Amino acid sequence: MIGRRNRGDGTATSVIRQVASWCLTYPDDEILSRTGLLDDALRQQRRTPAIELLRGFVAHLDASEPDTLRQDYTDTFDLSRKHTLYLSYWTAGDTRRRGTVLGEFKQHYRDSGFLVDLHGELPDHLPIVLEFAARVDPDAGGALLQDFRPALELLRLSLVERGSPYADVLVAVCATLPGESPADRRAVAAMRESPVPTENVGLEPYDPRLLPLTTTGTTVR
């Protein structure tokens, strides 16, 4: 089994989710300028497998050529649906139901009482959800991540199969949720309570950019 929750440490959970949010954002100059800040934040936490995985990924960002990082990010997340960061795509595909699910994400953000500026991204983009869970509403954000646990685990498995450095980030994210991560796609499928939409890519057949949230209102853009 993969991934055990860092139980009883809400601060560490928030730090892991915030750092993971930035690590899963397109590595532009602003993100790459934060590697020292991210490492410092992780160093202040108790050493756990999740913390160490994120520190390793941050070191990867710091040591790699920016152009190489950007090409890898594009190849991994933008050019393949098998690694999409849009959580509802794993569960609803391109069905009509997806529009309803996206509306539910927006409603969660409105209910928080904070202004969540999506900066042109869809509300289910994983970096946005992670930052919401880290900085705005840990309970509602954690519940969202738990609701979409199958999507997170499928993304984790897909990145592991690809041999992507981003797999470590997903392992760390999943470790903030209760229980163990499933070992394979069959185990993920067993987590689901509803049939798989025909357009869904995550269980076939078993087989954008975030900026910091602001806190001055209730409008979701």
Coordinates of C-alpha atoms in Angstrom, one line a residue:
M1 CA 0.0 0.0 0.0
I2 CA 1.1 3.5 -0.7
G3 CA 0.7 6.6 1.4
R4 CA -0.3 7.0 5.0
R5 CA -1.9 10.1 6.4
N6 CA 0.2 12.4 8.6
R7 CA -2.4 12.1 11.4
G8 CA -3.0 14.8 13.9
D9 CA -0.9 17.5 12.3
G10 CA -3.1 20.1 10.6
T11 CA -0.3 22.5 10.0
A12 CA 1.8 19.9 8.2
T13 CA -1.2 18.9 6.1
S14 CA -1.8 22.5 5.1
V15 CA 1.9 22.9 4.2
I16 CA 1.9 19.8 2.2
R17 CA -1.2 20.9 0.2
Q18 CA 0.1 24.4 -0.4
V19 CA 3.5 23.2 -1.5
A20 CA 2.0 20.6 -3.7
S21 CA -0.3 23.2 -5.2
W22 CA 2.7 25.3 -6.3
C23 CA 4.6 22.2 -7.5
L24 CA 1.7 21.2 -9.7
T25 CA 1.5 24.7 -11.2
Y26 CA 3.2 25.5 -14.5
P27 CA 6.8 26.2 -13.6
D28 CA 7.1 29.8 -14.8
D29 CA 9.7 32.2 -13.4
E30 CA 7.5 33.1 -10.4
I31 CA 7.0 29.5 -9.3
L32 CA 10.7 28.7 -9.8
S33 CA 11.7 31.7 -7.7
R34 CA 9.8 30.1 -4.7
T35 CA 11.8 26.9 -4.4
G36 CA 13.8 28.3 -1.5
L37 CA 10.6 29.3 0.3
L38 CA 9.0 25.9 -0.3
D39 CA 12.0 24.1 1.0
D40 CA 12.2 26.3 4.1
A41 CA 8.5 25.6 4.8
L42 CA 9.0 21.9 4.4
R43 CA 12.1 21.9 6.7
Q44 CA 10.1 23.4 9.5
Q45 CA 7.8 20.3 9.5
R46 CA 8.3 17.0 11.2
R47 CA 10.1 14.6 8.8
T48 CA 7.6 12.2 7.2
P49 CA 7.6 10.4 3.9
A50 CA 5.3 13.0 2.4
I51 CA 7.5 15.9 3.5
E52 CA 10.6 14.2 2.1
L53 CA 9.0 13.4 -1.2
L54 CA 8.0 17.1 -1.6
R55 CA 11.5 18.2 -0.6
G56 CA 12.9 15.9 -3.3
F57 CA 10.6 17.4 -5.9
V58 CA 11.4 20.9 -4.9
A59 CA 15.1 20.1 -5.3
H60 CA 14.3 18.7 -8.7
L61 CA 12.7 22.1 -9.6
D62 CA 15.7 23.9 -8.3
A63 CA 18.3 21.8 -10.1
S64 CA 16.6 21.5 -13.5
E65 CA 16.8 23.8 -16.5
P66 CA 13.6 25.9 -16.7
D67 CA 13.0 25.1 -20.3
T68 CA 13.2 21.4 -19.6
L69 CA 10.8 21.7 -16.7
R70 CA 8.3 23.6 -18.8
Q71 CA 8.4 21.2 -21.6
D72 CA 8.0 18.3 -19.3
Y73 CA 5.0 19.9 -17.6
T74 CA 3.4 20.6 -20.9
D75 CA 4.0 17.0 -22.2
T76 CA 2.7 15.5 -18.9
F77 CA -0.4 17.6 -18.1
D78 CA -1.4 19.5 -21.2
L79 CA -0.9 16.9 -24.0
S80 CA -2.3 13.8 -22.3
R81 CA -5.7 13.2 -20.8
K82 CA -4.2 10.3 -18.9
H83 CA -2.6 12.9 -16.5
T84 CA -5.1 15.6 -16.5
L85 CA -5.2 17.9 -13.4
Y86 CA -8.9 18.5 -13.8
L87 CA -10.5 16.3 -11.2
S88 CA -14.0 16.1 -12.6
Y89 CA -12.7 14.8 -15.9
W90 CA -11.7 11.6 -14.2
T91 CA -15.2 11.0 -12.9
A92 CA -17.5 12.7 -15.4
G93 CA -15.4 12.8 -18.6
D94 CA -17.0 15.1 -21.2
T95 CA -20.6 14.3 -20.2
R96 CA -23.2 16.9 -19.4
R97 CA -22.8 15.9 -15.8
R98 CA -19.4 17.6 -15.7
G99 CA -21.0 21.0 -15.9
T100 CA -23.0 20.3 -12.8
V101 CA -19.9 19.1 -11.0
L102 CA -18.0 22.2 -11.9
G103 CA -20.8 24.3 -10.6
E104 CA -20.6 22.5 -7.3
F105 CA -16.9 23.3 -7.0
K106 CA -17.7 27.0 -7.5
Q107 CA -20.4 26.8 -4.9
H108 CA -18.0 25.4 -2.4
Y109 CA -15.7 28.4 -3.0
R110 CA -18.6 30.9 -2.7
D111 CA -19.7 29.2 0.6
S112 CA -16.3 29.8 2.0
G113 CA -16.8 33.6 2.0
F114 CA -13.5 34.2 0.2
L115 CA -12.9 35.5 -3.2
V116 CA -11.3 32.7 -5.2
D117 CA -10.0 34.1 -8.4
L118 CA -9.6 31.2 -10.8
H119 CA -7.5 33.2 -13.3
G120 CA -9.1 31.6 -16.3
E121 CA -8.8 28.0 -14.9
L122 CA -11.7 25.6 -14.3
P123 CA -12.6 25.3 -10.6
D124 CA -11.7 21.7 -10.4
H125 CA -8.0 22.3 -11.4
L126 CA -6.1 20.4 -8.7
P127 CA -3.7 23.3 -7.8
I128 CA -6.7 25.5 -7.1
V129 CA -8.4 22.8 -5.0
L130 CA -5.2 22.2 -3.0
E131 CA -4.6 25.9 -2.3
F132 CA -8.2 26.2 -1.2
A133 CA -7.8 23.3 1.2
A134 CA -4.5 24.7 2.5
R135 CA -5.3 28.4 2.9
V136 CA -9.1 29.0 2.9
D137 CA -11.2 26.2 4.3
P138 CA -9.3 23.0 5.4
D139 CA -12.5 21.2 6.2
A140 CA -14.4 21.9 3.0
G141 CA -11.2 21.6 0.9
G142 CA -10.3 18.3 2.5
A143 CA -13.8 17.0 1.9
L144 CA -13.5 18.0 -1.8
L145 CA -10.2 16.1 -2.1
Q146 CA -11.7 13.1 -0.3
D147 CA -14.8 13.2 -2.6
F148 CA -12.4 13.0 -5.6
R149 CA -10.0 10.5 -4.0
P150 CA -10.5 8.1 -6.9
A151 CA -9.4 10.8 -9.4
L152 CA -6.3 11.7 -7.3
E153 CA -5.3 8.0 -7.0
L154 CA -5.8 7.4 -10.7
L155 CA -3.6 10.4 -11.5
R156 CA -1.0 9.1 -9.0
L157 CA -1.0 5.7 -10.6
S158 CA -0.7 7.2 -14.1
L159 CA 2.2 9.4 -13.1
V160 CA 4.0 6.5 -11.4
E161 CA 3.6 4.4 -14.6
R162 CA 5.0 7.3 -16.7
G163 CA 8.0 7.5 -14.3
S164 CA 7.2 11.2 -13.8
P165 CA 8.8 13.2 -11.0
Y166 CA 5.3 14.6 -10.4
A167 CA 4.3 11.2 -9.1
D168 CA 6.0 12.0 -5.8
V169 CA 3.8 15.1 -5.4
L170 CA 0.6 13.1 -5.9
V171 CA 1.8 10.5 -3.4
A172 CA 2.3 13.3 -0.9
V173 CA -1.1 14.8 -1.6
C174 CA -2.8 11.4 -1.1
A175 CA -0.9 10.9 2.1
T176 CA -2.9 13.8 3.6
L177 CA -6.1 11.8 3.2
P178 CA -7.4 9.1 5.6
G179 CA -6.3 5.5 5.1
E180 CA -4.0 3.9 2.6
S181 CA -3.8 4.5 -1.1
P182 CA -5.0 1.7 -3.3
A183 CA -2.3 -0.3 -5.0
D184 CA -3.8 -0.5 -8.5
R185 CA -6.7 0.5 -10.7
R186 CA -9.0 -2.3 -9.6
A187 CA -8.6 -1.1 -6.0
V188 CA -9.4 2.4 -7.1
A189 CA -12.5 1.2 -9.0
A190 CA -13.7 -0.5 -5.8
M191 CA -13.7 3.0 -4.2
R192 CA -16.3 4.3 -6.6
E193 CA -19.9 4.1 -5.8
S194 CA -21.3 5.0 -9.2
P195 CA -20.9 3.6 -12.7
V196 CA -18.1 5.0 -14.9
P197 CA -19.2 7.4 -17.6
T198 CA -18.5 6.2 -21.1
E199 CA -16.3 9.2 -21.8
N200 CA -14.3 8.8 -18.6
V201 CA -10.5 8.3 -19.2
G202 CA -9.4 7.3 -15.7
L203 CA -11.0 3.8 -15.5
E204 CA -10.7 2.7 -19.2
P205 CA -10.8 -0.3 -18.9
Y206 CA -9.3 -0.1 -15.5
D207 CA -7.0 0.3 -17.9
P208 CA -4.1 26.8 -17.4
R209 CA -2.0 28.3 -14.1
L210 CA -2.8 29.2 -10.4
L211 CA -2.1 32.5 -8.7
P212 CA -2.5 33.0 -5.0
L213 CA -6.0 33.3 -3.7
T214 CA -7.3 36.6 -2.4
T215 CA -9.6 37.1 0.5
T216 CA -11.7 40.2 -0.3
G217 CA -15.2 39.1 -1.1
T218 CA -17.4 36.2 -2.1
T219 CA -17.4 36.4 -5.9
V220 CA -16.1 33.5 -7.9
R221 CA -14.7 34.5 -11.3

